[in-house]
Coordinates of C-alpha atoms in Angstrom, one line a residue:
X13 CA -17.7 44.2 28.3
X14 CA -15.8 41.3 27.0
X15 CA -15.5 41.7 22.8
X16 CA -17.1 38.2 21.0
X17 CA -14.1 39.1 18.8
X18 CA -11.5 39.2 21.3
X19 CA -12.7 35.8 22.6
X20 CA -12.8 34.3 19.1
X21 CA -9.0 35.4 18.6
X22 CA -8.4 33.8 21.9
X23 CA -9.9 30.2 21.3
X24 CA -7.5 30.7 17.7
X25 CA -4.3 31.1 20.2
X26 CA -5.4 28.8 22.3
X27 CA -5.7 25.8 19.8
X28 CA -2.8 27.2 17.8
X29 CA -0.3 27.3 20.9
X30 CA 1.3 30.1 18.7
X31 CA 0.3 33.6 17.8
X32 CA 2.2 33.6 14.3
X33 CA 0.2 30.0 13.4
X34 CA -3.1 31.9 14.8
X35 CA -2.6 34.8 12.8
X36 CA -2.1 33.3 9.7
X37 CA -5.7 31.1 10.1
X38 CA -6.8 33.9 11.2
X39 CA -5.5 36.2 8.2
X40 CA -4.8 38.8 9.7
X41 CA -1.2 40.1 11.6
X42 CA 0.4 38.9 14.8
X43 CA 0.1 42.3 15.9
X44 CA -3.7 42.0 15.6
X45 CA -3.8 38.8 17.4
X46 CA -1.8 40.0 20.2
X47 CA -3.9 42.9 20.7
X48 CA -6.8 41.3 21.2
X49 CA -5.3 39.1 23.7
X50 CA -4.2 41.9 25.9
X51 CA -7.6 43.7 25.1
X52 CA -9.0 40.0 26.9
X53 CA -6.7 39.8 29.7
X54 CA -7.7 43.9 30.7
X55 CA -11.0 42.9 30.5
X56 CA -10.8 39.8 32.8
X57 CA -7.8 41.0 35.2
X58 CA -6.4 37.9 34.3
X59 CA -3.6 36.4 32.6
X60 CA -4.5 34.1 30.3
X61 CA -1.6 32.6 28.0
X62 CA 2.4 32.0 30.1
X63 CA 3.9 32.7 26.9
X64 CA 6.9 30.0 26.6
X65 CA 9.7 29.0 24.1
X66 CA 7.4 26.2 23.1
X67 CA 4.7 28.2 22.4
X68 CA 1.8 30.0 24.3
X69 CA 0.2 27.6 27.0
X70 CA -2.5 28.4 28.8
X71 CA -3.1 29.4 32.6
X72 CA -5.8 28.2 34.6
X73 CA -7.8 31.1 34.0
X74 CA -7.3 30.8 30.1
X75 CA -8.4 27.2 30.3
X76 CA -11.7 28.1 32.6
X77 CA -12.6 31.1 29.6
X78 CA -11.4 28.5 27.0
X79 CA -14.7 26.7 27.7
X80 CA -17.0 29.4 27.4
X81 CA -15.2 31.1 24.3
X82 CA -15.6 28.1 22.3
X83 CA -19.3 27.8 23.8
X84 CA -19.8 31.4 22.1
X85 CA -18.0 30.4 19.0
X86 CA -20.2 27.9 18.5
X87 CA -23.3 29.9 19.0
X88 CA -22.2 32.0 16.2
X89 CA -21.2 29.7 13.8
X90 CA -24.8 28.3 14.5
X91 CA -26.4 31.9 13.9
X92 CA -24.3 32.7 10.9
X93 CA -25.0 29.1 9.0
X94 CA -29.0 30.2 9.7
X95 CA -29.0 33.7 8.5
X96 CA -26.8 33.6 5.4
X97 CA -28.4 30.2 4.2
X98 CA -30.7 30.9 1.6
X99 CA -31.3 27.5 0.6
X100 CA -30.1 23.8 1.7
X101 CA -26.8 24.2 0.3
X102 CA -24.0 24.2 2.7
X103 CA -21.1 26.3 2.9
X104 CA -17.9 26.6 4.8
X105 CA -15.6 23.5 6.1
X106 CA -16.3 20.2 7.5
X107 CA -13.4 18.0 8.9
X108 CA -13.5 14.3 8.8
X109 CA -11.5 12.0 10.6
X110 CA -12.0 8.1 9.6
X111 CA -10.1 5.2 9.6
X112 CA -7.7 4.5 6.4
X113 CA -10.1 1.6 4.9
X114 CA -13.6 3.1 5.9
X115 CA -12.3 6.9 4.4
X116 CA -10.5 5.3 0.9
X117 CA -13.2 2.4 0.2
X118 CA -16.0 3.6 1.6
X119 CA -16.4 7.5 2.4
X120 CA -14.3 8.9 -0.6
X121 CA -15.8 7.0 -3.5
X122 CA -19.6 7.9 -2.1
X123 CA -19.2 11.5 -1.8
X124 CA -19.9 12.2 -5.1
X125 CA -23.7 13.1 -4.7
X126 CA -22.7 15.3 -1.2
X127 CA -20.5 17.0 -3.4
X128 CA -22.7 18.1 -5.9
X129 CA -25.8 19.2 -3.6
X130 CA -22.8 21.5 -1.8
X131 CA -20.9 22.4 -4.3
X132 CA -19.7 25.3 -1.9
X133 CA -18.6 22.8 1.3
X134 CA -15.1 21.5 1.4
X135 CA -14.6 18.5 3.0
X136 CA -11.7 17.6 4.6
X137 CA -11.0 13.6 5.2
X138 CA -8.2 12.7 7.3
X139 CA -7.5 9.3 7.5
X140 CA -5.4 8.2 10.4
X141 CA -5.5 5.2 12.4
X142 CA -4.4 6.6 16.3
X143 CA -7.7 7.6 17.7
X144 CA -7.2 6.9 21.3
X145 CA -5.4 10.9 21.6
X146 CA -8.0 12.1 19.4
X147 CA -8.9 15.5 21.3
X148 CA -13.0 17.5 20.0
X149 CA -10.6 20.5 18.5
X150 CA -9.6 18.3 15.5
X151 CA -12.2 17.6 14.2
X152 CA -16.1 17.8 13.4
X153 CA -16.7 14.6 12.6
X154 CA -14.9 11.5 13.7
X155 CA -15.6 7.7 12.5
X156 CA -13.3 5.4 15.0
X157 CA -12.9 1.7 15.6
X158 CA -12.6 2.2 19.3
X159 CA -15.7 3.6 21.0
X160 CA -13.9 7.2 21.9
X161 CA -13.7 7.8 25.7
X162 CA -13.6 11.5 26.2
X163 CA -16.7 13.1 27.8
X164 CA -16.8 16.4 25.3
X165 CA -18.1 14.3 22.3
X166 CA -21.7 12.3 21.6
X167 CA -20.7 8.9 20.4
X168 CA -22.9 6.2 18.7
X169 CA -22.5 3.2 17.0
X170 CA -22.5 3.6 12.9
X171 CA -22.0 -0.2 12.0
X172 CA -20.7 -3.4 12.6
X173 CA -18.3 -5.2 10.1
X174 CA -16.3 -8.5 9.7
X175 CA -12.4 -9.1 8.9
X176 CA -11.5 -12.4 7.4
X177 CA -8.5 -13.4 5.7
X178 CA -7.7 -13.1 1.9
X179 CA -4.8 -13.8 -0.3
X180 CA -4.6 -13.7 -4.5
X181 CA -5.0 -17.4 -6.5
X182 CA -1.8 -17.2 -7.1
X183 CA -0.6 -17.1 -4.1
X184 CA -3.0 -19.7 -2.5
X185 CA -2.3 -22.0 -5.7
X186 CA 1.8 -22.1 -5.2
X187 CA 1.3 -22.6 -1.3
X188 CA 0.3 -24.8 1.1
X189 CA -3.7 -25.3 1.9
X190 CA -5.4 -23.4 4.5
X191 CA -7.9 -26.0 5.9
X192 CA -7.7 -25.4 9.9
X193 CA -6.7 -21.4 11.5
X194 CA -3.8 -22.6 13.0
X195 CA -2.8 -23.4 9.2
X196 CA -2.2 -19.8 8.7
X197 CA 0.9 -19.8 10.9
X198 CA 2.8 -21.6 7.8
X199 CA 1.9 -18.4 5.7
X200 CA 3.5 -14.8 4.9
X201 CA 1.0 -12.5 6.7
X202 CA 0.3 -9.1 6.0
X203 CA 0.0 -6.8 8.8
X204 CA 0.3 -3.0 10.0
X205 CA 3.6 -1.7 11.4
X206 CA 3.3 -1.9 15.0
X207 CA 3.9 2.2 15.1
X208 CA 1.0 3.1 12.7
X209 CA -2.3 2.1 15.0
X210 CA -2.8 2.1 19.2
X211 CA -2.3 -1.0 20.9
X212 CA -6.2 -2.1 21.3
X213 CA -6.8 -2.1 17.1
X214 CA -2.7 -4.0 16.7
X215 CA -3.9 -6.8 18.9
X216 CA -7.0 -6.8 15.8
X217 CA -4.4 -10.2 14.2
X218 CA -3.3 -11.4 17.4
X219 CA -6.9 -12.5 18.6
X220 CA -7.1 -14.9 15.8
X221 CA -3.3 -15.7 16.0
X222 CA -1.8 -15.0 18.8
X223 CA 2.0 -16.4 17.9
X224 CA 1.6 -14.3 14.3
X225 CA 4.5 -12.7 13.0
X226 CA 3.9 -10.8 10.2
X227 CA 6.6 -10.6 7.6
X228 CA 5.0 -8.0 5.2
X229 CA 4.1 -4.8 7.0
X230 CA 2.4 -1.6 6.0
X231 CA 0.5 1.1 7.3
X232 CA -2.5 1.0 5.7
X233 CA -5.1 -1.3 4.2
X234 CA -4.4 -0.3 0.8
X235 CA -1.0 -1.2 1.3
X236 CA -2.5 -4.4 2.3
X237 CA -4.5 -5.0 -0.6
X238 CA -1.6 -4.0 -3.1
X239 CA 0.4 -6.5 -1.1
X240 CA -1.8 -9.5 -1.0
X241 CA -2.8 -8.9 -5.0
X242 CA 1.1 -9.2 -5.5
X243 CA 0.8 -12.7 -4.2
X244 CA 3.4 -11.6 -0.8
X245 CA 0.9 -13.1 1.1
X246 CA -2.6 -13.6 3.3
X247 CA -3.7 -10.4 4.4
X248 CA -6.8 -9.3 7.4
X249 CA -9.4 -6.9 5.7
X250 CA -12.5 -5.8 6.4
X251 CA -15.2 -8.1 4.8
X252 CA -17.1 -5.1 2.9
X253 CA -14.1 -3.8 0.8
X254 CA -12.1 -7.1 0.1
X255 CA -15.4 -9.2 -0.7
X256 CA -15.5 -7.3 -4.2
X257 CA -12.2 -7.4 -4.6
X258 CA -11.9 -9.8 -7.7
X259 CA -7.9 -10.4 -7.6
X260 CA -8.4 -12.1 -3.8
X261 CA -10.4 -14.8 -2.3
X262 CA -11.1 -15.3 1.0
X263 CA -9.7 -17.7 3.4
X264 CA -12.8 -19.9 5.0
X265 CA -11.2 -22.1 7.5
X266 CA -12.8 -21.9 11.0
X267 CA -12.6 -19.1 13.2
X268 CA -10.6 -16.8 10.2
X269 CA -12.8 -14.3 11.0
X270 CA -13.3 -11.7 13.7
X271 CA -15.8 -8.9 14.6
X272 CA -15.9 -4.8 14.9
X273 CA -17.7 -2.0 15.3
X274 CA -17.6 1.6 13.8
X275 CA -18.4 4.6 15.8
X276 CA -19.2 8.1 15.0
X277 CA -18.9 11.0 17.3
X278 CA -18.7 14.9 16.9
X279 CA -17.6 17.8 19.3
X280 CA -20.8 18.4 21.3
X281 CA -20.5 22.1 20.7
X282 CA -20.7 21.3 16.8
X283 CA -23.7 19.4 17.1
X284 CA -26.4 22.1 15.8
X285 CA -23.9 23.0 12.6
X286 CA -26.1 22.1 9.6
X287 CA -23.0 20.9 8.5
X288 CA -22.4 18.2 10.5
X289 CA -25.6 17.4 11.1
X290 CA -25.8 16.9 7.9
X291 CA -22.6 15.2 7.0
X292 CA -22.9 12.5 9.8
X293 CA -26.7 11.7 8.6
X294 CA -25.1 11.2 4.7
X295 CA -22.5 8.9 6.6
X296 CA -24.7 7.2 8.1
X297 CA -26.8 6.4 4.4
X298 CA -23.5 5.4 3.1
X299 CA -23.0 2.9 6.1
X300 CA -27.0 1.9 5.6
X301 CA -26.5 1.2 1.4
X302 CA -23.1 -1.1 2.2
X303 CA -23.5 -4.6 1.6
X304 CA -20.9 -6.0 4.3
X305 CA -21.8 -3.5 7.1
X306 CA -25.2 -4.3 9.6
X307 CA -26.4 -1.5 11.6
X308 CA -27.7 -2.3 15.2
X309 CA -28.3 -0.8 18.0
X310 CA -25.5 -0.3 20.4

């Protein structure tokens, strides 16, 4: 009989890659951990982990159990949020993985009511802007730019948004005027270091310029916004957080202004957590209640 403890110690390992790191999630020791391993591999008469400098990687049979361990883990997460709720209030961890703009200006400041119905949920938001290597183990819920492309998630659209141009009045008062697009080549732009995002959400600037050079680079929109306050320069931002911003004005020439979408996905083995479920539908109110942002269907 395989142990539904064994196999919950195993998917630790596995997403680890190191006993010690799985142990200490775990809180327990690495003796523990590694008997329950070699309890696993007895069981299965196979060998599950090649255990390597670099840490413990696993074989082909770990990889095929992998899948159903995590199945089983999810089914019990599932029965234990059902049978120790005693009301609506959430317990546990959720992790959140948004973009830098959509997590500081828009997801942050409107968790204060989700807060105080769970008062026992932490929420964990991560904001990153690489989402192409974005793998289901890092998260439960994920808002991207990008539509994500791998098969073990359920993806659908959240919103649709606008980027225009926007610099402070002091800066547009003490420069020259920006009357056609092409005007903007004679400006300081603002723009993210080419390291900090993947190459589809870079080329974002270059569709409405495609000779920019930015001269002021960041990695993150509210290095953007300090930046273009500070008069450095015209910065690209989202329509719904720079709109209300009342040290910059936007830029209205013609075509200063390009489109994108926001997509939410979560692990499909997550999908029945009340937690999430729940999470993504107060996301999704968030998104509904922003001036700026238009739902549609995808």
């Amino acid at each position: 009989m395989l142990s539904a403890d064994d196999l919950r110690v195993f998917a630790e390992v596995a997403r680890r890659g190191r006993l010690t790191e799985a142990a200490i999630h775990l809180q327990v020791n690495h003796t523990t951990v590694s008997r329950h391993i070699t309890r696993l591999e007895r069981a299965v008469e196979s060998r599950l982990f090649d255990r390597a400098a670099s840490g413990w990687i696993l074989t082909d049979a770990g990889l095929r159990l992998l899948v159903h361990a995590e199945a089983i883990e999810s089914t019990m997460r599932v029965v234990q949020e059902d049978c120790l709720s005693q009301d609506s209030s959430l317990s546990g961890h959720v992790r959140i993985i948004t973009p830098d703009g959509f997590g500081a200006y828009l997801l942050l400041p409107g968790l204060e009511e989700f807060q105080r119905q769970h008062p026992d949920l932490t929420v964990e938001v991560v904001m990153a802007n690489r989402h192409a290597s974005l793998t289901p183990r890092e998260f439960d819920l994920a808002v991207t730019i990008e539509r994500p492309q791998t098969r073990a998630v359920t993806v659908r659209k959240l919103a649709d948004y606008s980027l225009g141009f926007y610099a402070s009045n002091r800066y547009l008062a003490h420069n020259p005027t920006v009357e056609t697009i092409e005007d903007l080549y004679d400006h300081v732009l603002i723009w993210y270091v080419d390291s900090a995002l993947d190459h589809r959400t870079l080329s974002l600037l270059y569709e409405v310029l495609p000779q920019a050079r930015p001269r002021i680079q960041t990695n993150n929109i509210a290095g953007f916004i300090e930046a273009a306050e500070a008069g450095l320069g015209v910065a690209l931002l989202p329509t719904f957080i720079a709109d209300r911003n009342p040290h910059l004005r936007r830029i209205t020439a013609d075509h200063a202004q390009v489109g994108r979408s926001y997509w939410i996905s979560f692990p499909r083995d997550l999908v029945r957590l009340a937690r999430v479920r729940m999470m993504a539908e107060y996301i999704g109110r968030l998104v509904a209640d922003q001036p700026g942002l238009s739902i549609r269907p995808e």
